[in-house]
Coordinates of C-alpha atoms in Angstrom, one line a residue:
M19 CA 23.6 18.2 -5.3
A20 CA 20.6 19.3 -3.3
A21 CA 19.5 17.3 -0.3
F22 CA 16.0 16.0 0.1
T23 CA 14.0 17.9 2.7
A24 CA 11.3 16.5 4.9
K25 CA 8.0 18.1 4.3
D26 CA 5.7 19.4 7.1
Y27 CA 2.4 17.6 7.3
S28 CA 1.4 19.0 10.7
R29 CA -1.8 20.3 8.9
L30 CA -3.1 16.8 9.3
I31 CA -3.1 17.0 13.1
G32 CA -6.7 17.0 14.3
M33 CA -7.9 14.9 11.3
P34 CA -10.8 12.7 12.4
G35 CA -9.9 9.1 13.1
F36 CA -6.1 9.8 13.4
S37 CA -4.7 10.6 16.9
E38 CA -2.0 13.2 17.3
T39 CA 0.3 10.4 18.7
L40 CA -0.2 8.2 15.7
L41 CA 0.4 11.0 13.2
N42 CA 3.5 12.3 15.0
N43 CA 4.9 8.8 15.2
H44 CA 4.2 8.4 11.4
F45 CA 5.8 11.8 10.7
T46 CA 8.9 10.8 12.6
L47 CA 9.2 7.5 10.6
Y48 CA 8.8 9.5 7.4
Q49 CA 11.6 11.9 8.5
G50 CA 13.8 8.9 9.0
Y51 CA 13.3 7.9 5.4
V52 CA 14.3 11.4 4.3
K53 CA 17.4 11.3 6.5
N54 CA 18.4 7.9 5.3
T55 CA 17.8 8.8 1.7
N56 CA 20.2 11.8 2.1
T57 CA 22.8 9.7 3.9
L58 CA 22.8 7.0 1.3
D59 CA 22.8 9.5 -1.6
E60 CA 25.9 11.2 -0.1
T61 CA 27.7 7.8 0.6
L62 CA 26.9 6.5 -2.9
T63 CA 28.2 9.7 -4.5
E64 CA 31.5 9.4 -2.5
L65 CA 31.9 5.8 -3.4
R66 CA 31.4 6.5 -7.1
K67 CA 33.7 9.5 -7.0
S68 CA 36.4 7.4 -5.4
G69 CA 36.2 4.7 -8.1
K70 CA 34.3 2.2 -5.9
G71 CA 31.2 1.9 -8.1
S72 CA 31.8 -1.7 -8.8
D73 CA 32.4 -2.7 -5.1
P74 CA 29.8 -5.0 -3.4
A75 CA 29.3 -2.3 -0.8
F76 CA 28.2 0.1 -3.5
A77 CA 25.8 -2.4 -4.9
E78 CA 24.2 -3.2 -1.5
L79 CA 23.9 0.5 -0.6
K80 CA 22.4 1.2 -4.1
R81 CA 19.7 -1.5 -3.4
R82 CA 19.0 0.0 0.0
F83 CA 18.7 3.4 -1.6
G84 CA 15.5 2.2 -3.4
W85 CA 13.9 1.2 -0.1
E86 CA 14.6 4.5 1.6
F87 CA 13.8 6.7 -1.4
N88 CA 10.5 4.9 -2.1
G89 CA 9.7 4.9 1.6
M90 CA 10.2 8.7 1.6
R91 CA 8.1 9.3 -1.6
L92 CA 5.3 6.9 -0.8
H93 CA 4.8 8.6 2.6
E94 CA 4.7 12.0 0.9
Y95 CA 2.1 10.8 -1.5
Y96 CA 0.1 9.2 1.4
F97 CA 0.2 12.3 3.5
E98 CA -0.6 14.6 0.6
N99 CA -3.7 12.6 -0.3
L100 CA -5.1 13.0 3.2
G101 CA -6.8 15.9 4.9
G102 CA -9.8 16.1 2.7
N103 CA -13.4 16.3 3.9
Q104 CA -15.4 16.3 0.7
P105 CA -16.6 13.4 -1.3
I106 CA -15.2 12.7 -4.7
N107 CA -16.5 15.0 -7.4
Q108 CA -18.9 12.7 -9.3
D109 CA -18.6 15.0 -12.3
G110 CA -14.7 15.0 -12.2
R111 CA -12.2 13.1 -14.4
L112 CA -11.2 10.7 -11.6
A113 CA -14.8 9.6 -10.9
S114 CA -15.4 9.2 -14.6
R115 CA -12.3 7.1 -15.0
I116 CA -13.2 5.0 -11.9
H117 CA -16.6 4.4 -13.3
Q118 CA -15.2 3.4 -16.7
D119 CA -12.6 1.0 -15.3
F120 CA -14.5 -0.5 -12.3
G121 CA -18.1 -0.1 -13.4
G122 CA -18.8 2.4 -10.6
F123 CA -17.4 4.2 -7.6
D124 CA -18.8 1.6 -5.1
E125 CA -17.2 -1.2 -7.0
W126 CA -13.9 0.6 -6.9
V127 CA -14.2 1.3 -3.2
Q128 CA -14.9 -2.4 -2.5
D129 CA -11.9 -3.4 -4.6
F130 CA -9.6 -0.8 -3.0
K131 CA -10.7 -1.7 0.5
S132 CA -10.2 -5.4 -0.2
V133 CA -6.7 -4.7 -1.4
G134 CA -6.0 -2.7 1.8
A135 CA -7.4 -5.4 4.0
M136 CA -5.2 -8.2 2.6
R137 CA -3.0 -9.9 5.2
G138 CA 0.5 -8.6 5.4
I139 CA 2.3 -5.3 5.5
G140 CA 2.6 -2.9 2.6
W141 CA 0.6 -0.4 0.6
A142 CA -2.7 -0.2 -1.3
I143 CA -2.2 2.0 -4.3
M144 CA -4.4 3.0 -7.2
Y145 CA -2.2 3.4 -10.2
Q146 CA -2.9 4.8 -13.7
D147 CA -1.4 2.9 -16.6
L148 CA 0.2 5.6 -18.6
S149 CA 0.0 3.6 -21.8
N150 CA -3.8 3.6 -21.9
G151 CA -5.1 5.6 -18.9
R152 CA -6.6 2.6 -17.1
L153 CA -6.8 2.5 -13.3
F154 CA -5.8 -0.5 -11.3
N155 CA -5.6 -1.2 -7.5
F156 CA -2.3 -2.9 -6.5
W157 CA -0.9 -4.4 -3.3
I158 CA 2.7 -3.5 -2.8
N159 CA 4.6 -5.4 -0.2
E160 CA 7.8 -3.5 0.1
H161 CA 8.6 0.1 -0.8
D162 CA 11.1 -0.9 -3.5
A163 CA 9.5 -3.9 -5.2
G164 CA 6.3 -4.7 -7.1
H165 CA 5.5 -1.3 -8.5
P166 CA 3.9 -1.6 -11.9
A167 CA 6.1 -0.3 -14.7
G168 CA 4.8 2.7 -16.6
C169 CA 2.2 3.6 -14.0
A170 CA 1.6 6.7 -11.9
P171 CA 0.4 6.5 -8.3
I172 CA -3.0 8.2 -7.9
L173 CA -4.1 7.3 -4.4
I174 CA -1.9 5.7 -1.7
M175 CA -2.9 4.1 1.5
D176 CA -0.2 2.9 4.0
V177 CA -1.2 -0.4 5.5
F178 CA 2.0 -1.1 7.4
E179 CA 1.1 -1.5 11.1
H180 CA 2.6 1.8 12.1
A181 CA -0.2 3.6 10.1
F182 CA -3.0 2.2 12.3
M183 CA -2.0 0.1 15.3
T184 CA -1.6 3.0 17.8
D185 CA -5.3 3.9 17.2
Y186 CA -6.9 0.7 16.0
G187 CA -4.8 -2.2 17.2
L188 CA -5.6 -5.1 14.8
K189 CA -8.8 -3.5 13.5
R190 CA -7.4 -2.6 10.1
A191 CA -10.9 -2.3 8.6
D192 CA -11.6 0.6 11.0
Y193 CA -8.4 2.3 9.9
I194 CA -9.4 1.9 6.3
N195 CA -12.8 3.5 7.0
A196 CA -11.0 6.4 8.7
F197 CA -8.7 6.8 5.7
F198 CA -11.7 6.9 3.4
Q199 CA -13.2 9.7 5.5
N200 CA -10.1 11.8 5.0
I201 CA -9.1 11.4 1.4
D202 CA -8.3 14.6 -0.5
W203 CA -9.9 13.7 -3.7
N204 CA -8.7 16.9 -5.4
K205 CA -5.1 15.8 -4.8
A206 CA -5.8 12.3 -6.2
E207 CA -7.5 13.8 -9.3
Q208 CA -4.5 16.1 -9.9
R209 CA -2.3 13.1 -10.2
L210 CA -4.2 11.7 -13.2
Q211 CA -2.0 12.0 -16.2
M212 CA -4.4 10.9 -18.9

């Protein structure tokens, strides 16, 4: 079984609105999710092979695996949809879908920023419902809970404190504005499945 490998996102160093310290701290946190995912995967495999798949320890580690795995993947999606410096292609499929589902790009921006500014820790995620193609903005509290079934993540914004407090303190809105200045819209559009 192949281990998960932390990806290198150092290309984001120098991105406007994100200090090197903030990014390096965030990369280290992400690398911890990858390490913990691998550790839990190995431990769960060993427990299963030794016939302990029905033990309470197995169940608790299996639950924890969802937290670590989703923490790893959501950070990968987040870092991968950063580093852009071009506006959304107004003639592209994503802009067309946003206009159809939200009435216009500005309306979508207002909705997404409102989701990201909600009190609490978590993620603001634009999902596409794979049954009909519709886009929705969701608030996700925890890595492993609240994800809409049958939906694909299109754009991910981390709004846990570690994503912004080093640079912005409690000014989450300033972080959200910096995030919007650095979206790689091509990457988000590539994630569309319908």
